Coordinates of C-alpha atoms and ligand atoms in Angstrom, one line a residue:
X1 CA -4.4 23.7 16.9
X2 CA -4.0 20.1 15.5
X3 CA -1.3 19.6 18.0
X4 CA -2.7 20.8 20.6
X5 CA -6.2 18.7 19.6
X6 CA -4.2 15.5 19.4
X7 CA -2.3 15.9 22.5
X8 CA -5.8 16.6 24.4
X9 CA -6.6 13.0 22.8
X10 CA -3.6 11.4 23.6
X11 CA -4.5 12.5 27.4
X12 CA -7.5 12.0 27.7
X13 CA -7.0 8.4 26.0
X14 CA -4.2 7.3 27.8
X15 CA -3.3 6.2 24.7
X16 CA 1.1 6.8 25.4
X17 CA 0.7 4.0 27.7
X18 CA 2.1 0.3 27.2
X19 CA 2.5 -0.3 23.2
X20 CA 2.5 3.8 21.6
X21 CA 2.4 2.2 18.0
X22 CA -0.8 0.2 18.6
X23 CA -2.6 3.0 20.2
X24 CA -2.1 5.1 18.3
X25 CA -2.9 3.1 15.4
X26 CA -6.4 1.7 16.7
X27 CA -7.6 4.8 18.2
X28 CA -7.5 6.3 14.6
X29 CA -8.4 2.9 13.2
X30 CA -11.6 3.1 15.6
X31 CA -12.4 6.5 15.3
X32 CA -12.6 6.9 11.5
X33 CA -14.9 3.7 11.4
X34 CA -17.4 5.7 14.2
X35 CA -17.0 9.1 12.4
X36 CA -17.8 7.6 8.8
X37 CA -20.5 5.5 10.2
X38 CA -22.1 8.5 11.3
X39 CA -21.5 10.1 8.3
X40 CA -22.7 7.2 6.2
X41 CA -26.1 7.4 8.3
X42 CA -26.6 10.9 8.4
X43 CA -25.9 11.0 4.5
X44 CA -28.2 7.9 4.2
X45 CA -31.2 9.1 6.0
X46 CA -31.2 12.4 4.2
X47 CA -31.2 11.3 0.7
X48 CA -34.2 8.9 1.5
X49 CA -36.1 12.2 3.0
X50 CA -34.4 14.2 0.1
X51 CA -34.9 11.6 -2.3
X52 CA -31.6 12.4 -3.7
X53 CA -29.8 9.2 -5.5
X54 CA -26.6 11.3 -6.0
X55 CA -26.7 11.9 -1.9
X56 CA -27.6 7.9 -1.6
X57 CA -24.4 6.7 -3.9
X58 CA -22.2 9.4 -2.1
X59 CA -23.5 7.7 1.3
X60 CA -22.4 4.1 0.3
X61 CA -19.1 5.3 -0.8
X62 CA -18.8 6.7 2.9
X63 CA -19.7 3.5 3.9
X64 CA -16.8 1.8 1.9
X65 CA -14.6 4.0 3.8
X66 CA -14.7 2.0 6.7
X67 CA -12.6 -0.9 5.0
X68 CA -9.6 1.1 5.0
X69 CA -9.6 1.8 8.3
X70 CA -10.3 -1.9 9.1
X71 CA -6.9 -2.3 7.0
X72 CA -5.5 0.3 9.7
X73 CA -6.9 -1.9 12.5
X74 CA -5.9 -5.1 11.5
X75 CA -2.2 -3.8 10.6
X76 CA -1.7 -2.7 13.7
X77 CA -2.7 -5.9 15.5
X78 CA -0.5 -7.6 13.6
X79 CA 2.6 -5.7 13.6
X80 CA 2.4 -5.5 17.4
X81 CA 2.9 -9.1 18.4
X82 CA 5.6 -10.0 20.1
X83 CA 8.2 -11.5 18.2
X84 CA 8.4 -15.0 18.4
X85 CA 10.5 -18.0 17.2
X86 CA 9.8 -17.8 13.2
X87 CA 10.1 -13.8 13.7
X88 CA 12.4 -13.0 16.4
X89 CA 12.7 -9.3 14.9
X90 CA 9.0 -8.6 16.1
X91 CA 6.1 -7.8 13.3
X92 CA 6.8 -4.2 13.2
X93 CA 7.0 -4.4 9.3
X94 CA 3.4 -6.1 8.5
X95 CA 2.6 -2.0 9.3
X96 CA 4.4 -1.0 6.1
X97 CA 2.9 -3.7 4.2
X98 CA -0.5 -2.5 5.3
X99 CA 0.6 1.0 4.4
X100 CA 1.5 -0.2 1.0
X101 CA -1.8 -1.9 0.1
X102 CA -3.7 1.2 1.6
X103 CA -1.6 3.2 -0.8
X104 CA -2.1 1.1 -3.9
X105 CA -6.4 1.6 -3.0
X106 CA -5.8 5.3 -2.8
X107 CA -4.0 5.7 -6.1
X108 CA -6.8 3.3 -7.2
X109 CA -9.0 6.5 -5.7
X110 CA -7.2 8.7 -7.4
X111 CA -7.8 7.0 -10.7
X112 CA -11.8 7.2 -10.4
X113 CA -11.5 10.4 -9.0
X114 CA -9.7 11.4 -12.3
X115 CA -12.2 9.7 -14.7
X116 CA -15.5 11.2 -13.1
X117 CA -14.0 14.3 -13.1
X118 CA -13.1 14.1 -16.3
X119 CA -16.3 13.2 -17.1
X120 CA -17.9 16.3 -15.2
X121 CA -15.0 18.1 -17.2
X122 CA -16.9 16.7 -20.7
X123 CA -20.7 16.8 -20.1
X124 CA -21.2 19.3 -17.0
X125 CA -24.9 18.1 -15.5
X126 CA -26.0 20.2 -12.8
X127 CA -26.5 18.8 -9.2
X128 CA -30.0 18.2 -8.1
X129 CA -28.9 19.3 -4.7
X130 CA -31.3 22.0 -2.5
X131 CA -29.5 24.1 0.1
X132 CA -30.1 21.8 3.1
X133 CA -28.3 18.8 1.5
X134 CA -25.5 21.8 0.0
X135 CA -24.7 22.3 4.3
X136 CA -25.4 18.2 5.5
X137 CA -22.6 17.9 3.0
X138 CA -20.6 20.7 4.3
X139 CA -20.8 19.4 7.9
X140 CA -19.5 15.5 6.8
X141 CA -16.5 17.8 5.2
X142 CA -15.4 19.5 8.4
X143 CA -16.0 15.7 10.1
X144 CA -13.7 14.3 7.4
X145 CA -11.2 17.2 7.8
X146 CA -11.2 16.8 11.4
X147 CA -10.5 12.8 10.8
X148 CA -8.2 14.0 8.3
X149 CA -5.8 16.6 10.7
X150 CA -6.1 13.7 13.6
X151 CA -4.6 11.2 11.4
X152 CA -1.8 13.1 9.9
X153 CA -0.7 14.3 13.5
X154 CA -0.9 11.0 15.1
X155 CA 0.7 9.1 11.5
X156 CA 3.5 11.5 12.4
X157 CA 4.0 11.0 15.6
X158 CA 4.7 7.8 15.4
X159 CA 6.1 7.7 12.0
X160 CA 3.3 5.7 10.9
X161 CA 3.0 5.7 6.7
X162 CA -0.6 3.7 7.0
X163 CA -2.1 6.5 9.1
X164 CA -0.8 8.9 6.6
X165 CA -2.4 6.9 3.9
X166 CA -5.6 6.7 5.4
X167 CA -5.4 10.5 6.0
X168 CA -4.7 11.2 2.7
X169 CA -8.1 8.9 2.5
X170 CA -10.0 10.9 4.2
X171 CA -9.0 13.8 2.9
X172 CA -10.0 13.0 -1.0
X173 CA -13.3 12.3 0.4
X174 CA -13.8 15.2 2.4
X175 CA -12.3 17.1 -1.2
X176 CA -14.5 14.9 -3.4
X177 CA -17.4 16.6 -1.6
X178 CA -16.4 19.8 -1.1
X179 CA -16.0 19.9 -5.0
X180 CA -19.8 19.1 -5.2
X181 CA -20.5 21.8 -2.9
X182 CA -18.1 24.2 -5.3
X183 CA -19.8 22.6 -8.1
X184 CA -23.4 23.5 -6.7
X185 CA -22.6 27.1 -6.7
X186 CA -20.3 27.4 -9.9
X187 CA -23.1 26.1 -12.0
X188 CA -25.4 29.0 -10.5
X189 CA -22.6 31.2 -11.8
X190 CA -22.4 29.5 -15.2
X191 CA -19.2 28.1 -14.0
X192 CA -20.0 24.8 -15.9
X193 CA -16.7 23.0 -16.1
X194 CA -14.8 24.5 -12.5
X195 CA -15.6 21.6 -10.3
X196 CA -14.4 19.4 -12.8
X197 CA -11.1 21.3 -14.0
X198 CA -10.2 21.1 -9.9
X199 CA -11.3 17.4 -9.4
X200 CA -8.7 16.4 -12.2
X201 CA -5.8 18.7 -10.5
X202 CA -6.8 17.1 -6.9
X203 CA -7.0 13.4 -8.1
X204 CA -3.7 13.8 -9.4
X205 CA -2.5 15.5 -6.2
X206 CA -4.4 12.0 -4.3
X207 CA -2.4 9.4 -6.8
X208 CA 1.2 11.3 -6.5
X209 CA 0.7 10.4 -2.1
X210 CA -0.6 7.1 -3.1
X211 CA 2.6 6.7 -5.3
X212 CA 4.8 8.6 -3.1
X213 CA 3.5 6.1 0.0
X214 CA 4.1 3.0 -2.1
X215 CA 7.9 4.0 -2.6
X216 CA 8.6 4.8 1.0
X217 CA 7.0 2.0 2.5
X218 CA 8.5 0.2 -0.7
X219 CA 12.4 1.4 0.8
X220 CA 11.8 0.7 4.4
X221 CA 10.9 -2.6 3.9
X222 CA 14.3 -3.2 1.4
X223 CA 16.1 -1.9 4.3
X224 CA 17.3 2.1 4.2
X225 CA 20.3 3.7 5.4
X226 CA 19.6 4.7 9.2
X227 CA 18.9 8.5 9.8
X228 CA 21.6 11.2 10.6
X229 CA 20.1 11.3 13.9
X230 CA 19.5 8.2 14.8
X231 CA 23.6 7.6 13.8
X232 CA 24.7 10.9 16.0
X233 CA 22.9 10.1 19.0
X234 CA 24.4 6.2 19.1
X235 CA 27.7 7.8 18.5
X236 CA 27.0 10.4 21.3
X237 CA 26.2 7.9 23.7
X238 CA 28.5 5.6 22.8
X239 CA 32.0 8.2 23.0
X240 CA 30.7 9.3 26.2
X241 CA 32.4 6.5 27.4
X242 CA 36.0 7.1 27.1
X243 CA 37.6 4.1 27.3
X244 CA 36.6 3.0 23.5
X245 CA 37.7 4.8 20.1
X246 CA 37.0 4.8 16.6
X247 CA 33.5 3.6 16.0
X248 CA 33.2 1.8 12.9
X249 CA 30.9 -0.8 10.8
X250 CA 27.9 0.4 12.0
X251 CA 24.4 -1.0 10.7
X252 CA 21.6 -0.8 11.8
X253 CA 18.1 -2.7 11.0
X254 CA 15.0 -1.5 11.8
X255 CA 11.7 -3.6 12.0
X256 CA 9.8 -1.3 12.9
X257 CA 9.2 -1.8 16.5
X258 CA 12.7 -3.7 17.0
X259 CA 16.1 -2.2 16.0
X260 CA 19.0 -3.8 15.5
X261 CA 22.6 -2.1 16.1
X262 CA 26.2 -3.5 15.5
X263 CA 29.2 -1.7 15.5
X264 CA 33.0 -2.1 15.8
X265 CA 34.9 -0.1 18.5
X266 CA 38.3 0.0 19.9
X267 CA 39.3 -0.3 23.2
X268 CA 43.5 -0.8 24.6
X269 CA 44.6 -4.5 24.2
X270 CA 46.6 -5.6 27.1
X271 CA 43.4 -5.9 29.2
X272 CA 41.4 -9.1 30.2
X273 CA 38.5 -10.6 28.4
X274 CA 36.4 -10.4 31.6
X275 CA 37.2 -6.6 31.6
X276 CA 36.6 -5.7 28.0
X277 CA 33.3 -7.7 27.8
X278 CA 31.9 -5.8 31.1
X279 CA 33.0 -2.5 29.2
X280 CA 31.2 -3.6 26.3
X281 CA 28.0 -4.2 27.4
X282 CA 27.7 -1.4 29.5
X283 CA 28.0 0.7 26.3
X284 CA 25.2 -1.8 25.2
X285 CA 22.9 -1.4 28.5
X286 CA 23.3 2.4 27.5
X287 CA 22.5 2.7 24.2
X288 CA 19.2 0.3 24.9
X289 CA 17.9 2.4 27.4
X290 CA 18.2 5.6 25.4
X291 CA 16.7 3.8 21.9
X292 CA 13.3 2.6 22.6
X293 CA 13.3 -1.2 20.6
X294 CA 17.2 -1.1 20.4
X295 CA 19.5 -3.8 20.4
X296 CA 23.4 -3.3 20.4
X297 CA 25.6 -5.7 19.5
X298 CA 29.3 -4.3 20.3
X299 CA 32.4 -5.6 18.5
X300 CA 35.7 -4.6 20.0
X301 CA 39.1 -4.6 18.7
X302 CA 42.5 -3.7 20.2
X303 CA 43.6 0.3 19.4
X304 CA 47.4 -1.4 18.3
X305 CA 46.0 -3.2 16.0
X306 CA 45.0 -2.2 12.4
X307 CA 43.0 -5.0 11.4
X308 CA 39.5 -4.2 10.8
Ligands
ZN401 ZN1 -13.2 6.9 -0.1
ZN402 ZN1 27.9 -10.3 26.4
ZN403 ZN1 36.3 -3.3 12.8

């Protein structure tokens, strides 16, 4: 369903043409500021009819919202300029320290989130909420939850970890509220303490992917091994041609939108410069073509000779 949702956008969107990242990236950048506009608006001009103040504070938090989507936005710009002569590796990595800020706001999240229900936990009140504010609310959830499921698929696609916070964003909102619709009904049971017991159990929940975002955008940016796959699939491409042996000394750096590749292979000696370096970069001109943002750097020894 979320797949098929997101692949219906990504159509309809064009948004796999020229620069995937940045697409990506703005279109759910752009999207969650429209969605939570509305939802600010709609929240807004029910608690002035309603004359609810919780519905009114829960509306400016929606409207707060936006900024970490502007965060999204303004990542995304960034990271995708082309490198130039102070950053020849590209900007791809300014999108992991976006991520990284977004994270440290939604542990932040997590931390009020914790307190007030906590709070809720210690002195239950009940909500002055009527039915028709109990389904507005409802409705802004599914919104959320729809902004939510977008993100996540999109985040992944692209292997984007500031989509995946703002997600994860979204989605304590869209739980935050729910809880005050659980809440609502609960207390009518004599439920007193529920909504707060689950708010404490889903702020940590909200803090651990904050943390957990921190640490992997935290690793990318020291510079990680390279993937299994990534390693096989140079190595496939690279034995297909027969002529070399023994790849060794590979690293790889990625930034992000740019990855550079060097390796050592071995090729017979008694054959001309001219005729090793042709070799060589047509290994290269392989490798680049298969590995969108790749490039190889190829160093070649003689097979006779042991030195490394
Ligand atoms: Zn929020
Ligand atoms: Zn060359
Ligand atoms: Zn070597």
């Amino acid at each position: 369903m979320r797949k098929k949702i997101a692949d219906f956008i990504i159509k309809t969107f064009n948004l796999e043409k020229d620069d995937i990242n940045r697409n990506f990236g703005f279109f759910e950048g752009i999207l969650s500021c429209i969605l939570n506009f509305l939802i600010f608006l709609i929240k807004y001009s029910f608690s002035i009819s309603l004359n609810s103040v919780a519905l009114k504070a829960d509306a400016f938090h929606t409207l707060s919202d936006i900024l970490t989507s502007i965060i999204v936005i303004i990542g995304f710009y960034f990271s995708s300029i082309k490198p130039d002569k102070k950053h020849p590796f590209g900007h791809g990595r300014i999108e992991k320290i976006a991520s990284m800020l977004m994270a440290i706001m939604l542990v932040y999240v997590g931390y009020q989130f914790l307190i007030s229900s906590y709070n809720r936990f210690k002195n239950p009140v009940p909500i002055d909420f009527n039915l028709i504010i109990i389904l507005i609310l409802f409705i802004t959830i599914l919104m959320k939850e729809f902004l939510t499921l977008i993100s996540l698929e999109l985040g992944k696609r692209i292997n984007s970890l500031s989509l995946k916070a703002d997600a994860w964003h979204h989605r304590s909102d869209s739980i935050a509220t729910l809880l005050i619709v659980v809440g609502f009904f609960t207390f009518k049971f004599g439920l007193y303490s529920l909504d707060g017991i689950l708010g404490m159990a889903v702020s940590v929940l909200i803090a651990y992917t904050g943390i957990s975002i921190i640490f992997q955008s935290g690793s990318f940016l020291i510079g990680e091994e390279p993937s299994q796959d990534l390693v096989k699939k140079i190595n496939d491409i690279a034995y297909s041609f027969d002529f070399i042996k023994d790849i060794h000394h590979m690293h790889i750096h990625d930034y992000g939108n740019q990855i550079e590749i060097t390796f050592h292979v071995r090729l017979k000696g008694d054959q001309t410069l001219n005729n090793v370096h042709e070799k060589i970069t047509e290994i290269e001109k392989a490798i680049e073509k298969e590995i969108k943002g790749a490039n190889v750097t190829i160093h070649s020894e003689p097979i006779e000779s042991n030195v490394e």
